[in-house]
Amino acid sequence: MLLRHIRYFLAVTEHRNFTRAAEALHVSQPTLSQQMRQLEDALGAQLLDRSGRTVRLTDAGRAYAEYARRAMQDLDAGKRAIHDAQDLTRGNLRLAMTPTFTAYLMGPLVARFNATYPGIDLSVSEMNQDRIETLLAQDDLDIGIGFMGARSADIESQAWFVETLALVVGKKHPYATRRRALSLREFESEPRVLLSGDFATRGHIDRHCHDQGINPRTAIEANSVSGIIEIVQHSDRLATVLPEAVAHHHDGLCPVKLRDAMAQRTVALLQRKGAYRTAACRAFVAMASTWKPPKR
């Protein structure tokens, strides 16, 4: 049994179709089918149920797939370990963060890391925390930036800093120069531009409003933080709720004082438990621990 057999098997389990798996692997379908039968013969068990329109795993196949994925993760980590440059003159780092962080954290943090370690190739992605945890568990990411309370038992969370949400308006809004804090009822009456329900931040906002017994009007929903910032900056009546640090990071925005502050949440660095930590990964965590969100 060769390593190739395992890679081919995992491709079939992912695509659940020999044709699509063969295309992804750049081999012919007969070759792929032959390799799978060789693997089953070597293991003495049928791994794939080929009787339906889609290929399904047998009970033995499901059991083997779990260990096969883990083995490939460890082998890939071992390959990176061999090429890991301890002096940080070369290497790579795969980073992902939830969308609100791109509005105030990604720019300064990534720029600082690149200036300090120009030889490290950095890949940065934006996605929700569930996706981050999935890719970390699959060893397709090195570090995720999200929040404490990871759902997956395979993920370890390192508390980083406390983030406070705030009512945010543009410089043209009447509240931009207001000194007196808004009451809950005033907050409730403000038409808002909010992230859609797919975002964890929106869920956090909705839970806070429910706990306070208020139901503010959502005038516009958007699935882009940058889009919301652009709308609010150009409006004299629309507000939003975003991390307070976003307002401090953008000159066209102002945080508004609230008599009853929005709930806080703890930002965390997420990594796979037991994963190999490259020198680049360790350097990023060390640098991140010294970074704090902007304030005025």
Coordinates of C-alpha atoms in Angstrom, one line a residue:
M1 CA 0.0 0.0 0.0
L2 CA 1.4 3.4 -1.1
L3 CA 0.7 6.9 0.2
R4 CA -0.9 7.5 -3.2
H5 CA -3.6 5.0 -2.4
I6 CA -4.6 7.0 0.7
R7 CA -4.6 10.4 -1.1
Y8 CA -6.8 8.9 -3.8
F9 CA -9.2 7.4 -1.2
L10 CA -9.6 10.7 0.6
A11 CA -10.3 12.4 -2.7
V12 CA -13.1 9.9 -3.4
T13 CA -14.5 10.4 0.1
E14 CA -14.6 14.2 -0.5
H15 CA -16.2 14.2 -4.0
R16 CA -18.3 11.0 -3.5
N17 CA -17.9 10.4 -7.2
F18 CA -15.1 8.7 -9.1
T19 CA -15.3 11.0 -12.2
R20 CA -15.0 14.2 -10.2
A21 CA -12.3 12.7 -7.9
A22 CA -10.3 11.5 -10.9
E23 CA -10.5 15.0 -12.5
A24 CA -9.3 16.6 -9.2
L25 CA -6.4 14.2 -9.1
H26 CA -5.6 14.5 -12.8
V27 CA -5.8 10.7 -13.3
S28 CA -8.1 8.6 -15.4
Q29 CA -11.2 7.1 -13.8
P30 CA -10.1 3.4 -14.5
T31 CA -6.7 4.2 -12.9
L32 CA -8.5 5.6 -9.8
S33 CA -10.9 2.6 -9.6
Q34 CA -8.0 0.2 -9.8
Q35 CA -6.1 2.0 -7.0
M36 CA -9.1 1.9 -4.8
R37 CA -9.5 -1.9 -5.3
Q38 CA -5.8 -2.3 -4.5
L39 CA -6.3 -0.4 -1.3
E40 CA -9.4 -2.5 -0.3
D41 CA -7.5 -5.7 -1.1
A42 CA -4.5 -4.6 1.0
L43 CA -6.8 -3.8 4.0
G44 CA -9.0 -6.8 3.5
A45 CA -12.2 -4.7 3.7
Q46 CA -14.6 -2.9 1.4
L47 CA -14.3 0.8 2.0
L48 CA -16.6 2.2 -0.7
D49 CA -20.2 1.4 -1.6
R50 CA -20.4 1.8 -5.4
S51 CA -24.0 0.6 -5.8
G52 CA -25.8 4.0 -5.8
R53 CA -25.6 7.1 -7.9
T54 CA -23.0 8.5 -5.5
V55 CA -20.1 6.7 -3.9
R56 CA -20.7 6.1 -0.2
L57 CA -18.4 5.0 2.6
T58 CA -19.1 1.7 4.2
D59 CA -18.8 1.4 8.0
A60 CA -15.2 0.2 7.5
G61 CA -14.6 3.1 5.1
R62 CA -15.8 5.7 7.6
A63 CA -13.6 4.3 10.3
Y64 CA -10.5 4.2 8.0
A65 CA -11.2 7.7 6.6
E66 CA -10.8 9.3 10.1
Y67 CA -7.4 7.8 10.6
A68 CA -6.3 8.4 7.0
R69 CA -7.1 12.1 7.3
R70 CA -5.3 12.4 10.6
A71 CA -2.2 10.6 9.1
M72 CA -2.1 12.9 6.1
Q73 CA -2.4 15.9 8.4
D74 CA 0.6 14.7 10.4
L75 CA 2.6 13.9 7.3
D76 CA 1.9 17.4 5.8
A77 CA 2.9 18.9 9.2
G78 CA 6.1 16.9 9.1
K79 CA 6.9 18.2 5.7
R80 CA 6.5 21.7 6.9
A81 CA 8.6 21.0 10.0
I82 CA 11.5 19.8 7.7
H83 CA 11.4 23.1 5.8
D84 CA 10.7 25.3 8.8
A85 CA 13.4 28.0 9.0
Q86 CA 14.1 28.7 12.6
D87 CA 15.8 32.0 11.8
L88 CA 12.5 33.2 10.2
T89 CA 14.3 34.3 7.0
R90 CA 11.8 32.1 5.1
G91 CA 8.7 30.1 5.7
N92 CA 4.9 30.6 5.4
L93 CA 1.9 31.3 7.6
R94 CA -1.8 30.6 6.9
L95 CA -4.0 33.0 8.8
A96 CA -7.8 33.5 8.8
M97 CA -10.0 35.9 10.7
T98 CA -13.7 36.7 11.1
P99 CA -14.9 39.6 9.0
T100 CA -15.2 42.4 11.6
F101 CA -11.4 42.1 12.3
T102 CA -10.6 43.1 8.7
A103 CA -11.9 46.6 9.4
Y104 CA -9.4 47.5 12.1
L105 CA -7.0 44.6 12.9
M106 CA -5.8 43.0 9.7
G107 CA -4.1 46.1 8.2
P108 CA -1.8 47.1 11.1
L109 CA -1.1 43.6 12.4
V110 CA -0.2 42.1 9.0
A111 CA 1.8 45.2 8.0
R112 CA 3.8 44.9 11.2
F113 CA 4.4 41.2 10.8
N114 CA 5.5 41.6 7.2
A115 CA 7.9 44.5 8.1
T116 CA 9.5 42.4 10.8
Y117 CA 9.6 39.1 8.9
P118 CA 9.7 40.0 5.2
G119 CA 10.8 36.5 4.2
I120 CA 7.6 34.9 5.5
D121 CA 4.9 34.3 2.9
L122 CA 1.6 35.2 4.6
S123 CA -1.8 34.0 3.4
V124 CA -4.7 35.9 4.9
S125 CA -8.4 34.8 4.5
E126 CA -11.7 36.2 5.8
M127 CA -14.4 33.7 6.9
N128 CA -16.8 32.9 9.7
Q129 CA -15.5 31.1 12.9
D130 CA -17.2 27.8 12.1
R131 CA -15.2 27.6 8.8
I132 CA -12.0 28.7 10.6
E133 CA -12.4 25.9 13.1
T134 CA -13.0 23.4 10.3
L135 CA -9.9 24.4 8.4
L136 CA -7.8 24.4 11.5
A137 CA -8.9 20.9 12.4
Q138 CA -8.1 19.8 8.8
D139 CA -4.6 21.4 9.2
D140 CA -5.4 23.8 6.3
L141 CA -4.8 26.9 8.5
D142 CA -2.1 27.7 11.1
I143 CA -3.9 30.4 13.1
G144 CA -7.4 31.7 13.3
I145 CA -8.6 35.0 14.9
G146 CA -12.1 34.6 16.4
F147 CA -13.7 34.5 19.8
M148 CA -13.4 32.4 22.9
G149 CA -15.7 29.4 23.1
A150 CA -14.7 27.3 20.1
R151 CA -17.3 24.8 19.2
S152 CA -14.8 22.1 18.2
A153 CA -13.0 20.0 20.8
D154 CA -10.0 19.9 18.4
I155 CA -9.4 23.7 18.7
E156 CA -7.6 25.5 21.5
S157 CA -8.4 29.1 22.2
Q158 CA -5.9 31.6 23.6
A159 CA -7.6 34.8 25.1
W160 CA -6.2 37.9 23.4
F161 CA -8.1 41.1 24.2
V162 CA -11.6 42.2 25.1
E163 CA -13.6 43.8 22.3
T164 CA -16.5 46.2 23.0
L165 CA -19.3 46.8 20.5
A166 CA -20.6 50.3 20.1
L167 CA -23.1 52.4 18.2
V168 CA -21.2 54.0 15.4
V169 CA -22.2 56.9 13.2
G170 CA -20.7 59.0 10.4
K171 CA -19.4 62.6 10.9
K172 CA -22.6 64.0 9.3
H173 CA -24.9 62.3 11.8
P174 CA -26.3 64.5 14.6
Y175 CA -25.0 62.2 17.2
A176 CA -21.4 62.6 16.0
T177 CA -20.9 65.6 18.3
R178 CA -23.3 64.6 21.0
R179 CA -21.7 64.5 24.5
R180 CA -24.7 63.1 26.5
A181 CA -25.0 59.3 26.4
L182 CA -27.9 57.7 24.6
S183 CA -30.6 55.9 26.6
L184 CA -31.8 52.5 25.6
R185 CA -35.0 54.0 24.1
E186 CA -33.0 56.5 22.0
F187 CA -30.7 53.6 20.9
E188 CA -33.8 51.6 20.0
S189 CA -35.2 54.4 17.8
E190 CA -32.1 54.7 15.6
P191 CA -32.4 53.2 12.1
R192 CA -29.4 50.9 11.7
V193 CA -27.3 49.3 9.0
L194 CA -26.3 45.8 10.3
L195 CA -24.5 42.7 9.2
S196 CA -26.8 39.9 8.1
G197 CA -27.7 37.0 10.3
D198 CA -24.9 34.8 9.0
F199 CA -22.4 36.8 11.1
A200 CA -21.6 36.0 14.7
T201 CA -21.5 39.8 15.4
R202 CA -25.1 40.1 14.3
G203 CA -26.1 37.3 16.6
H204 CA -24.2 38.9 19.5
I205 CA -26.1 42.2 18.8
D206 CA -29.5 40.6 18.6
R207 CA -28.9 38.7 21.9
H208 CA -27.9 41.8 23.7
C209 CA -31.0 43.7 22.4
H210 CA -33.2 40.9 23.5
D211 CA -31.7 40.8 26.9
Q212 CA -32.3 44.5 27.2
G213 CA -35.9 44.1 26.1
I214 CA -35.6 46.3 23.1
N215 CA -36.2 45.8 19.3
P216 CA -34.3 48.4 17.3
R217 CA -35.2 48.8 13.6
T218 CA -32.8 47.4 11.1
A219 CA -33.2 49.6 8.0
I220 CA -30.4 47.9 5.9
E221 CA -28.7 44.5 6.1
A222 CA -25.4 43.9 4.4
N223 CA -22.9 41.0 4.2
S224 CA -19.8 43.2 4.1
V225 CA -18.3 45.2 6.9
S226 CA -16.6 47.5 4.5
G227 CA -19.9 48.1 2.8
I228 CA -21.5 49.1 6.1
I229 CA -18.7 51.5 6.9
E230 CA -19.1 53.1 3.5
I231 CA -22.9 53.5 3.9
V232 CA -22.6 55.0 7.4
Q233 CA -19.8 57.4 6.6
H234 CA -22.0 59.0 3.9
S235 CA -25.2 59.1 5.8
D236 CA -26.6 61.7 8.2
R237 CA -29.3 59.4 9.7
L238 CA -28.1 55.8 9.6
A239 CA -26.1 54.2 12.4
T240 CA -24.5 50.8 12.9
V241 CA -23.2 48.6 15.6
L242 CA -19.6 47.5 15.2
P243 CA -16.5 46.9 17.4
E244 CA -15.6 50.3 19.0
A245 CA -12.1 49.9 17.6
V246 CA -13.5 50.2 14.1
A247 CA -14.7 53.8 14.8
H248 CA -11.3 54.7 16.2
H249 CA -9.5 53.2 13.1
H250 CA -11.6 55.1 10.5
D251 CA -11.6 58.9 10.5
G252 CA -15.0 59.1 9.0
L253 CA -16.7 57.3 11.9
C254 CA -17.6 58.2 15.5
P255 CA -18.5 56.0 18.4
V256 CA -21.6 57.1 20.3
K257 CA -21.8 56.9 24.1
L258 CA -24.5 54.6 25.4
R259 CA -25.9 54.8 28.9
D260 CA -26.2 51.0 28.9
A261 CA -23.0 49.8 27.3
M262 CA -23.0 47.0 24.7
A263 CA -21.9 43.6 25.9
Q264 CA -18.2 42.7 25.5
R265 CA -16.6 39.6 24.1
T266 CA -13.1 38.1 24.3
V267 CA -11.1 37.9 21.1
A268 CA -9.0 34.7 20.8
L269 CA -6.2 33.2 18.8
L270 CA -7.4 29.8 17.6
Q271 CA -5.1 26.8 16.8
R272 CA -5.5 23.1 16.4
K273 CA -4.7 21.1 19.5
G274 CA -1.5 19.2 19.2
A275 CA -0.6 20.8 15.8
Y276 CA 3.0 21.5 15.0
R277 CA 3.8 25.2 15.6
T278 CA 6.2 26.5 12.9
A279 CA 8.6 29.3 13.8
A280 CA 6.4 31.7 11.8
C281 CA 3.4 30.6 13.8
R282 CA 5.1 31.1 17.1
A283 CA 6.4 34.5 16.0
F284 CA 3.0 35.7 14.9
V285 CA 1.4 34.7 18.3
A286 CA 4.2 36.5 20.1
M287 CA 3.8 39.6 18.1
A288 CA 0.0 39.5 18.4
S289 CA 0.2 39.3 22.2
T290 CA 1.8 42.8 22.3
W291 CA -0.9 44.4 20.0
K292 CA -3.8 46.3 21.4
P293 CA -6.8 47.8 19.5
P294 CA -6.7 51.5 18.7
K295 CA -8.1 54.0 21.0
R296 CA -8.7 57.8 21.0

